[in-house]
mmCIF file of C-alpha atoms in Angstrom:
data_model
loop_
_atom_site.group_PDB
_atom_site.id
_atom_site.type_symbol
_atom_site.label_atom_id
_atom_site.label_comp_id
_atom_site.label_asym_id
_atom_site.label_seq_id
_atom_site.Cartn_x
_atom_site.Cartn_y
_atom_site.Cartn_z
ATOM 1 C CA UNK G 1088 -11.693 -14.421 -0.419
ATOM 2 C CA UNK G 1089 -8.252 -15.640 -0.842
ATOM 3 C CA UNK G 1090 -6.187 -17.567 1.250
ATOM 4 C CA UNK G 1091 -2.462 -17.302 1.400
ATOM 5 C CA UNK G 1092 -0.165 -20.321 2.826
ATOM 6 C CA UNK G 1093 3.035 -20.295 4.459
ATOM 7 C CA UNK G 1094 5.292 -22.510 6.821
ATOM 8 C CA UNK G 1095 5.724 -19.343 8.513
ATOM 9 C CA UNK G 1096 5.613 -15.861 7.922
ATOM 10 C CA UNK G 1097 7.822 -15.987 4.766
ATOM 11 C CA UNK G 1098 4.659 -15.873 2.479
ATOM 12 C CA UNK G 1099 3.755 -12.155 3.473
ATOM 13 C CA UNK G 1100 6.428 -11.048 1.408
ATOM 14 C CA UNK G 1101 3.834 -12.691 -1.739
ATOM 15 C CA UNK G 1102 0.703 -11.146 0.271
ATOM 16 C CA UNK G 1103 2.427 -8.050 0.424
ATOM 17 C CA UNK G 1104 2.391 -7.892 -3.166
ATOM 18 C CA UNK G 1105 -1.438 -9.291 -3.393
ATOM 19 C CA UNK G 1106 -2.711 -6.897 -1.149
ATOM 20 C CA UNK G 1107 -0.834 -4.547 -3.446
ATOM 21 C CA UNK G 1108 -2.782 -5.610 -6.796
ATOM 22 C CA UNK G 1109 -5.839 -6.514 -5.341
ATOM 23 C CA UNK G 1110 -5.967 -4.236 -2.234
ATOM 24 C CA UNK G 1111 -9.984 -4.543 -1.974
ATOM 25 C CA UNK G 1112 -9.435 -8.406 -1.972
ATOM 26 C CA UNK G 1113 -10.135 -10.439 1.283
ATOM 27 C CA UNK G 1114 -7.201 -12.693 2.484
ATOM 28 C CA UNK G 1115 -6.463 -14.842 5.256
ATOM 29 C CA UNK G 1116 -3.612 -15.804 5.865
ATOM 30 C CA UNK G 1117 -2.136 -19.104 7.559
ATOM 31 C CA UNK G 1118 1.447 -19.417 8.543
ATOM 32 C CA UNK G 1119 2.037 -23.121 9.890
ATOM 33 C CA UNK G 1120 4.734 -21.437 12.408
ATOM 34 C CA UNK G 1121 4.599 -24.690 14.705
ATOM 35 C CA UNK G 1122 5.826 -26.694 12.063
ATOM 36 C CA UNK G 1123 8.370 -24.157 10.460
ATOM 37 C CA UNK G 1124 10.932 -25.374 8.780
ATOM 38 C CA UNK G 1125 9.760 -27.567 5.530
ATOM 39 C CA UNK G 1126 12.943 -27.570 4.066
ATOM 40 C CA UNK G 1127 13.902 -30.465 5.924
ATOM 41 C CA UNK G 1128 10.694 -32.169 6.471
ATOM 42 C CA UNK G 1129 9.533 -35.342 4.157
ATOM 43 C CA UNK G 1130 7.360 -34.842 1.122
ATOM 44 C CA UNK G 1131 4.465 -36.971 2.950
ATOM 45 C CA UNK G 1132 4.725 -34.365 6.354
ATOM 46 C CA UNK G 1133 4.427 -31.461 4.112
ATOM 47 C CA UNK G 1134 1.159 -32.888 2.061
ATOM 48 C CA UNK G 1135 -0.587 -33.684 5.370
ATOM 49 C CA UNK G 1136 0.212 -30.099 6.693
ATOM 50 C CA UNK G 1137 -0.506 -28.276 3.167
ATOM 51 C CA UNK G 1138 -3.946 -30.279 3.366
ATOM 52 C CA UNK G 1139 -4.881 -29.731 6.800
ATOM 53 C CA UNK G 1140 -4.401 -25.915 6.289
ATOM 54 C CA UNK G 1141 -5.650 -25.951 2.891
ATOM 55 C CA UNK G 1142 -9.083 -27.319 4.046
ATOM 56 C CA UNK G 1143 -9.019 -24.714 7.380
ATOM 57 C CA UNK G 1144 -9.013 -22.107 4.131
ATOM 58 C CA UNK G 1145 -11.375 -23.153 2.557
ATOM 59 C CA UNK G 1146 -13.619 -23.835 6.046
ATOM 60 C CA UNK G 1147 -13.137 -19.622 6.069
ATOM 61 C CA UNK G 1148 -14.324 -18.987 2.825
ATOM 62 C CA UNK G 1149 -11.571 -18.915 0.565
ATOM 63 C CA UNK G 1150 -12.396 -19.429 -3.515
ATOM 64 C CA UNK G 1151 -8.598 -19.432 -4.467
ATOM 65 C CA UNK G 1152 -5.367 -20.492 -2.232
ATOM 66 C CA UNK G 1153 -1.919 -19.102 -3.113
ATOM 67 C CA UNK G 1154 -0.062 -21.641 -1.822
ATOM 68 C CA UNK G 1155 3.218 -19.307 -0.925
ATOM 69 C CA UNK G 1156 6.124 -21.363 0.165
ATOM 70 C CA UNK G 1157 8.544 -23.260 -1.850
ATOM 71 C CA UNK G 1158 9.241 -25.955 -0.509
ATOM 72 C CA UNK G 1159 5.164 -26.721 0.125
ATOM 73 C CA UNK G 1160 4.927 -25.617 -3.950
ATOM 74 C CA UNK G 1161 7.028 -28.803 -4.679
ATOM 75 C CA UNK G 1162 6.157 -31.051 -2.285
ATOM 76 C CA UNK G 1163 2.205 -30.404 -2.402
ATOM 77 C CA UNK G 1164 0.639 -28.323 -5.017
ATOM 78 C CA UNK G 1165 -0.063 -31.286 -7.508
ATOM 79 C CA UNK G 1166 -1.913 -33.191 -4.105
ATOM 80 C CA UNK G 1167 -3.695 -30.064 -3.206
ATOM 81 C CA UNK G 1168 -5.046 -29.747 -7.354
ATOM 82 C CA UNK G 1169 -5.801 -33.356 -7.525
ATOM 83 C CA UNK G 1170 -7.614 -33.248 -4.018
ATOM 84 C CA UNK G 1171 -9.816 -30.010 -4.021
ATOM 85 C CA UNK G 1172 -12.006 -28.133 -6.223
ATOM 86 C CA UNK G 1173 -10.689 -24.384 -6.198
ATOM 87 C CA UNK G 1174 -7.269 -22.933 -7.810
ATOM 88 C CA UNK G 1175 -3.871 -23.263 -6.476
ATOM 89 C CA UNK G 1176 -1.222 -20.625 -7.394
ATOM 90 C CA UNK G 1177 2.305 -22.009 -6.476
ATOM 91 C CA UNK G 1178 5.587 -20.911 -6.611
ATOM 92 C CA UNK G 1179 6.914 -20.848 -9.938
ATOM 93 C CA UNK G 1180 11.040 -20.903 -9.519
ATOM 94 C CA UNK G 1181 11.890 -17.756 -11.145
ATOM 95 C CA UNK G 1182 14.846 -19.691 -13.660
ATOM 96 C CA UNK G 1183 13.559 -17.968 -16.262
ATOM 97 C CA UNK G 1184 13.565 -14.466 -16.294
ATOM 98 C CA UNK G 1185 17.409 -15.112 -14.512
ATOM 99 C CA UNK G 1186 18.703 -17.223 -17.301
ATOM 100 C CA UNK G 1187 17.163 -14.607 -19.273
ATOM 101 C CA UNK G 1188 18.732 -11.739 -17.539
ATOM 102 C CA UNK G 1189 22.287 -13.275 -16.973
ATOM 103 C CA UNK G 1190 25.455 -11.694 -18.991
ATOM 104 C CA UNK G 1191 27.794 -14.239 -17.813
ATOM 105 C CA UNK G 1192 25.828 -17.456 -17.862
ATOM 106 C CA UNK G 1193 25.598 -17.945 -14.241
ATOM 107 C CA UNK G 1194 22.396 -17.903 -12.324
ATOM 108 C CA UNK G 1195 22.666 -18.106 -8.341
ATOM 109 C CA UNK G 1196 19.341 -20.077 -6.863
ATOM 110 C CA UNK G 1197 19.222 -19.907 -3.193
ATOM 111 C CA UNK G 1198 16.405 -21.919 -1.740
ATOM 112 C CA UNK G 1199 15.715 -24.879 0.622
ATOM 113 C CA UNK G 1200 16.774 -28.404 0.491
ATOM 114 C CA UNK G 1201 13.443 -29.875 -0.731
ATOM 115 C CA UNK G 1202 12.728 -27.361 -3.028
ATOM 116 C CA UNK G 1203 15.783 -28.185 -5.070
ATOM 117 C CA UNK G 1204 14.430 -31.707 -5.158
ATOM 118 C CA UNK G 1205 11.048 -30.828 -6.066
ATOM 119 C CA UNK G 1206 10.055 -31.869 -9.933
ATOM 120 C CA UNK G 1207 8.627 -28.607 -10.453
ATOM 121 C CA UNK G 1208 12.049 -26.774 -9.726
ATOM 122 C CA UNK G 1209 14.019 -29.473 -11.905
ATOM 123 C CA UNK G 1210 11.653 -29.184 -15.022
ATOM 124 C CA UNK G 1211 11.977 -25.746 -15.084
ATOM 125 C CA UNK G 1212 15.347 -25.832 -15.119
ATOM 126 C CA UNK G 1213 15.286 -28.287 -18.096
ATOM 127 C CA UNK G 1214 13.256 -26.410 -20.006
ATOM 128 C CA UNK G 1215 14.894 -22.549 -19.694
ATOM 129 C CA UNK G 1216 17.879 -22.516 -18.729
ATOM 130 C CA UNK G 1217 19.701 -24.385 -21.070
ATOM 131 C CA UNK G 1218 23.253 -23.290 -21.775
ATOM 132 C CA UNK G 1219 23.163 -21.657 -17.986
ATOM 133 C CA UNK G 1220 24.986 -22.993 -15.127
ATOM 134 C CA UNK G 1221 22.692 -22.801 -12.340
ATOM 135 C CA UNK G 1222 24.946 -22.692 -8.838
ATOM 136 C CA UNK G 1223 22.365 -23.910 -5.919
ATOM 137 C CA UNK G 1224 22.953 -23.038 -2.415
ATOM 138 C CA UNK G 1225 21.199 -24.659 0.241
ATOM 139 C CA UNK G 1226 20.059 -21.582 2.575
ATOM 140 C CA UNK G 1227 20.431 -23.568 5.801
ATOM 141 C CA UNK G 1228 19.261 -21.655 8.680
ATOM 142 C CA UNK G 1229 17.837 -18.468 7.125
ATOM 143 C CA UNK G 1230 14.366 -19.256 7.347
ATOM 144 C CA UNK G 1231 14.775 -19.800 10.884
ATOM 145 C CA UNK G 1232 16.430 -16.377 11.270
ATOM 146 C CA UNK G 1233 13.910 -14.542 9.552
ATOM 147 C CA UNK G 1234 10.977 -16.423 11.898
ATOM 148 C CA UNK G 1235 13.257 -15.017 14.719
ATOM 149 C CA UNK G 1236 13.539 -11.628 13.043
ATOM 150 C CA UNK G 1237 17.331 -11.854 12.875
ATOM 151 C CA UNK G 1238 19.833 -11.122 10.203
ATOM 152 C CA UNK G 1239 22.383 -13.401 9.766
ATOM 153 C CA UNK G 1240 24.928 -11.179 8.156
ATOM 154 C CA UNK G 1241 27.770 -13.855 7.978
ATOM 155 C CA UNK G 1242 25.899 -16.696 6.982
ATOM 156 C CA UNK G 1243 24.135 -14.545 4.189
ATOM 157 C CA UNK G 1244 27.770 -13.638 3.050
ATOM 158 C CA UNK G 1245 29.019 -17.223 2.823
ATOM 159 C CA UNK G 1246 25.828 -18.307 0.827
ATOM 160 C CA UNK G 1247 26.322 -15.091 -1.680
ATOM 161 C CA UNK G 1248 30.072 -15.502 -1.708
ATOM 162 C CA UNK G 1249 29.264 -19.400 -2.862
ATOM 163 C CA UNK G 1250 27.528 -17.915 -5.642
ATOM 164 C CA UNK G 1251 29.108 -14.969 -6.992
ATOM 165 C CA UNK G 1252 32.125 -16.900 -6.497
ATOM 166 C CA UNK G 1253 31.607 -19.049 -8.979
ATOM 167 C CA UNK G 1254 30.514 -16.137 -11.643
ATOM 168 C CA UNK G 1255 26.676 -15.656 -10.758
ATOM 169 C CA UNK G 1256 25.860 -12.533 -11.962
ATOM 170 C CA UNK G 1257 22.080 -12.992 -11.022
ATOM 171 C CA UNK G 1258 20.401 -14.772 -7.700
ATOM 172 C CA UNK G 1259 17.318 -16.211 -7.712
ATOM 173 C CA UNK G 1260 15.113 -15.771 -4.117
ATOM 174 C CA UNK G 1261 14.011 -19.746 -3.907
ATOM 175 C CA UNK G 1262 11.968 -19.135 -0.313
ATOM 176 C CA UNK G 1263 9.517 -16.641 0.037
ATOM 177 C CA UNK G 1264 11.216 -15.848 3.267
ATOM 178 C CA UNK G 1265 14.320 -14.608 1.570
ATOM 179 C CA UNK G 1266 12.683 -11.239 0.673
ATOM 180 C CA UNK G 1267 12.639 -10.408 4.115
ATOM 181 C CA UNK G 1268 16.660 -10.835 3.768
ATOM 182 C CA UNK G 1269 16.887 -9.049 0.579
ATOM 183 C CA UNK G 1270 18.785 -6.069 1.012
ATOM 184 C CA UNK G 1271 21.564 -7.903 3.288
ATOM 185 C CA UNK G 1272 21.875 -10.436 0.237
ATOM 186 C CA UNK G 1273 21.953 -7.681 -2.293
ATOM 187 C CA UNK G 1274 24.512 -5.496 -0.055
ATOM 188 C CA UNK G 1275 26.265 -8.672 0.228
ATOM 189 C CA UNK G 1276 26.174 -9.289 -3.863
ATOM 190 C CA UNK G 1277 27.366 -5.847 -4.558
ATOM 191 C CA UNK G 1278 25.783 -3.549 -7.404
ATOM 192 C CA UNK G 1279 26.526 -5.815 -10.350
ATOM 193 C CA UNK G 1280 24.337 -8.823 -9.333
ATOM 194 C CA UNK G 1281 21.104 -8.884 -9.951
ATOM 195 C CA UNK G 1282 18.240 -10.100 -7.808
ATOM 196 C CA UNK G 1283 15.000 -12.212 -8.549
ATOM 197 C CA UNK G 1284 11.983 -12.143 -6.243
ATOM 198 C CA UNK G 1285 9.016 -14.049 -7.678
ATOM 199 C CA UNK G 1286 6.690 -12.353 -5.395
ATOM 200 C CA UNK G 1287 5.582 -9.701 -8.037
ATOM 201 C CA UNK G 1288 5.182 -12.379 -10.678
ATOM 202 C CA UNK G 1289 2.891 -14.869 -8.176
ATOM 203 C CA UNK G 1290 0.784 -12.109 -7.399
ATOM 204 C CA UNK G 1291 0.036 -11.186 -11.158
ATOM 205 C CA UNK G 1292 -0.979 -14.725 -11.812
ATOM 206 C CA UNK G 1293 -3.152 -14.793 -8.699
ATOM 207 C CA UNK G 1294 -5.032 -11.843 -10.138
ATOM 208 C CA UNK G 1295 -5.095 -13.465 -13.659
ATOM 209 C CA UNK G 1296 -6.977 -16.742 -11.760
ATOM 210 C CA UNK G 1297 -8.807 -14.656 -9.251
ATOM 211 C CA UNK G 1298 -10.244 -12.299 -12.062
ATOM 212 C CA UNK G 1299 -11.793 -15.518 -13.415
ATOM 213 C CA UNK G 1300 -13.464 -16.980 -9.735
ATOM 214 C CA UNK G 1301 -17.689 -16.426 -10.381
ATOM 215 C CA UNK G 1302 -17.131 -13.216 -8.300
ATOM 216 C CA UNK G 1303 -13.997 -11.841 -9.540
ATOM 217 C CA UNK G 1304 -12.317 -9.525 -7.632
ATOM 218 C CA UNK G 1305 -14.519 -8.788 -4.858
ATOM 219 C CA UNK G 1306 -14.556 -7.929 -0.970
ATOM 220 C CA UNK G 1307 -14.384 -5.399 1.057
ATOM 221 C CA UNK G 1308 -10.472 -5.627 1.916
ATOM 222 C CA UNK G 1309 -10.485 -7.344 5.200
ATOM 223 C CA UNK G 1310 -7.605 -9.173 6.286
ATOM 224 C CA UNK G 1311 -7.144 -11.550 8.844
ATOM 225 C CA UNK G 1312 -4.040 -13.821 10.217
ATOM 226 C CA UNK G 1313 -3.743 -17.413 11.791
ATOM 227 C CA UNK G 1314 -0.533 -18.471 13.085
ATOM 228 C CA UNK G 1315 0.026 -21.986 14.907
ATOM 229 C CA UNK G 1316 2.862 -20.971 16.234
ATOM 230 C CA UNK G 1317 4.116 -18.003 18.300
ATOM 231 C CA UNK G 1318 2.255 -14.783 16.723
ATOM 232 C CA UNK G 1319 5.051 -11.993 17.977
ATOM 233 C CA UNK G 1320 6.713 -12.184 14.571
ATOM 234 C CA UNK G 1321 3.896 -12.428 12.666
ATOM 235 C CA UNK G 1322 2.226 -9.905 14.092
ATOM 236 C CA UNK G 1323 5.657 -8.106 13.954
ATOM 237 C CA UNK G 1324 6.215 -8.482 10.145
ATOM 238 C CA UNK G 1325 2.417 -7.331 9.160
ATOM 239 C CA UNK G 1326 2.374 -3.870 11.216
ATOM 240 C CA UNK G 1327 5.473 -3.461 9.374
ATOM 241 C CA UNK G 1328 3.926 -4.253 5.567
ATOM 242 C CA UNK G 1329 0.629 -2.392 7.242
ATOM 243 C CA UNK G 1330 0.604 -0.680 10.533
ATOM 244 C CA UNK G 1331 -2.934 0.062 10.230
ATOM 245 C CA UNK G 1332 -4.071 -3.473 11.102
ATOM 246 C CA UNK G 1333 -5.267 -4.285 14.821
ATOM 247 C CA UNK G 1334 -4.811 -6.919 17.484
ATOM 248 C CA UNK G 1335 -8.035 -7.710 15.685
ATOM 249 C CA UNK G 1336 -6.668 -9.098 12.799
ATOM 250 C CA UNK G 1337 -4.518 -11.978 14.216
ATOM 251 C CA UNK G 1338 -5.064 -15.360 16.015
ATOM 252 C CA UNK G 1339 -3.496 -18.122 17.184
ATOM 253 C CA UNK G 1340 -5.023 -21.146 15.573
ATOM 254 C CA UNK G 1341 -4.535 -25.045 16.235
ATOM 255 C CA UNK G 1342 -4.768 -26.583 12.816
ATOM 256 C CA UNK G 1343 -4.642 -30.371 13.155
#
């Protein structure tokens, strides 16, 4: 089994792609909605959270935890590593393949506060995208909105507009809620700007380490859902990824 780890439901846009490589793979799936946002919280809240959820994951069975929020990626992952015996699979900031894929030298990175703060983030830049100018834009708000299930239209302008303002002719989805925004920020961006969602790329790596677990790839795809917060837009977003799924499948779950 695998367990996948949001602040909220912004980490079913990576499961969506797991359950897409790995469809006979179990998951469960936590999203700590009662404590959504991260991006403002402090690197010591976010540890005790990631841990506290990490070890309810592990109580159900998981082998290997995707841990599928940013801002938990740079706050926690090297805790969680140095504190459990299974694999982590963070968020890798997807710098990279944007430096590699920009014509004008300009990469757009929209993501929270703390992820921009996070070492992981930083280093990355350091080491690819030299010679780039990375614009960041805090993305104040959206997470919220996409808990909600709104679309913020005019705030998603004014973040874009920040960007492709100053030349970006690539932006790089920082939160794994943004791919739940992505065709307002691309509509928004216009047809010349490129868009980056690491989602595909996490979900290739969690194969890569899942392939290597004693029992590989294994299960009989069941899913299930925990939510500590409200479950409407959970529940919501997953009959919209996969409509097949039942009341069944979700729960509200304290997680101390």
């Amino acid at each position: 089994m695998t367990g996948v780890y949001d602040s909220g439901i912004g980490g079913l846009s990576v499961w969506r792609e797991l359950a897409a490589q790995m469809p006979e793979q179990d998951y469960v799936y936590v999203a700590d909605s009662a404590h959504c946002p991260y991006g403002d919280k402090s690197p010591d809240y976010i540890i005790e959270r990631a841990s506290s959820v990490v070890r309810f994951l592990t109580d159900q069975g998981a082998e290997a935890v995707v841990v599928a929020c940013n801002t938990a990626t740079a706050a926690a992952i090297s805790y969680l590593r140095s504190h459990f015996r299974i694999p982590f699979v963070g968020m890798e900031p997807a710098v990279k393949p944007a430096a590699l894929a920009s014509r004008t030298g300009v990469v757009g990175v929209l993501a929270t506060a703390n992820t921009f703060k996070g070492r992981l983030y930083r280093d990355t830049v350091m080491r690819y995208a030299s010679g780039i100018r990375i614009v960041e834009v805090v993305g104040k708000g959206l997470v919220e909105a996409v808990e909600r299930g709104d679309v913020p239209e005019e705030l998603i302008r004014s973040y874009v507009g920040q960007m492709t303002g100053e030349g970006a002719d690539v932006i790089v989805l920082g939160c794994t809620h943004f791919p739940f925004l992505e065709k307002e920020i691309a509509a928004a961006a216009g047809p010349s700007v490129r868009i980056i969602n690491p989602a595909p790329a996490v979900a290739r790596q969690t194969r890569r380490v899942v392939e290597n677990l004693p029992h590989g790839i294994s299960g009989c795809g069941r899913r299930e859902f925990h939510t500590t917060g409200d479950p409407a837009c959970l529940i919501r977003t997953v009959l919209s990824i996969d409509p097949s799924l039942t009341p069944d499948h979700f729960h509200r779950t304290n997680i101390q």
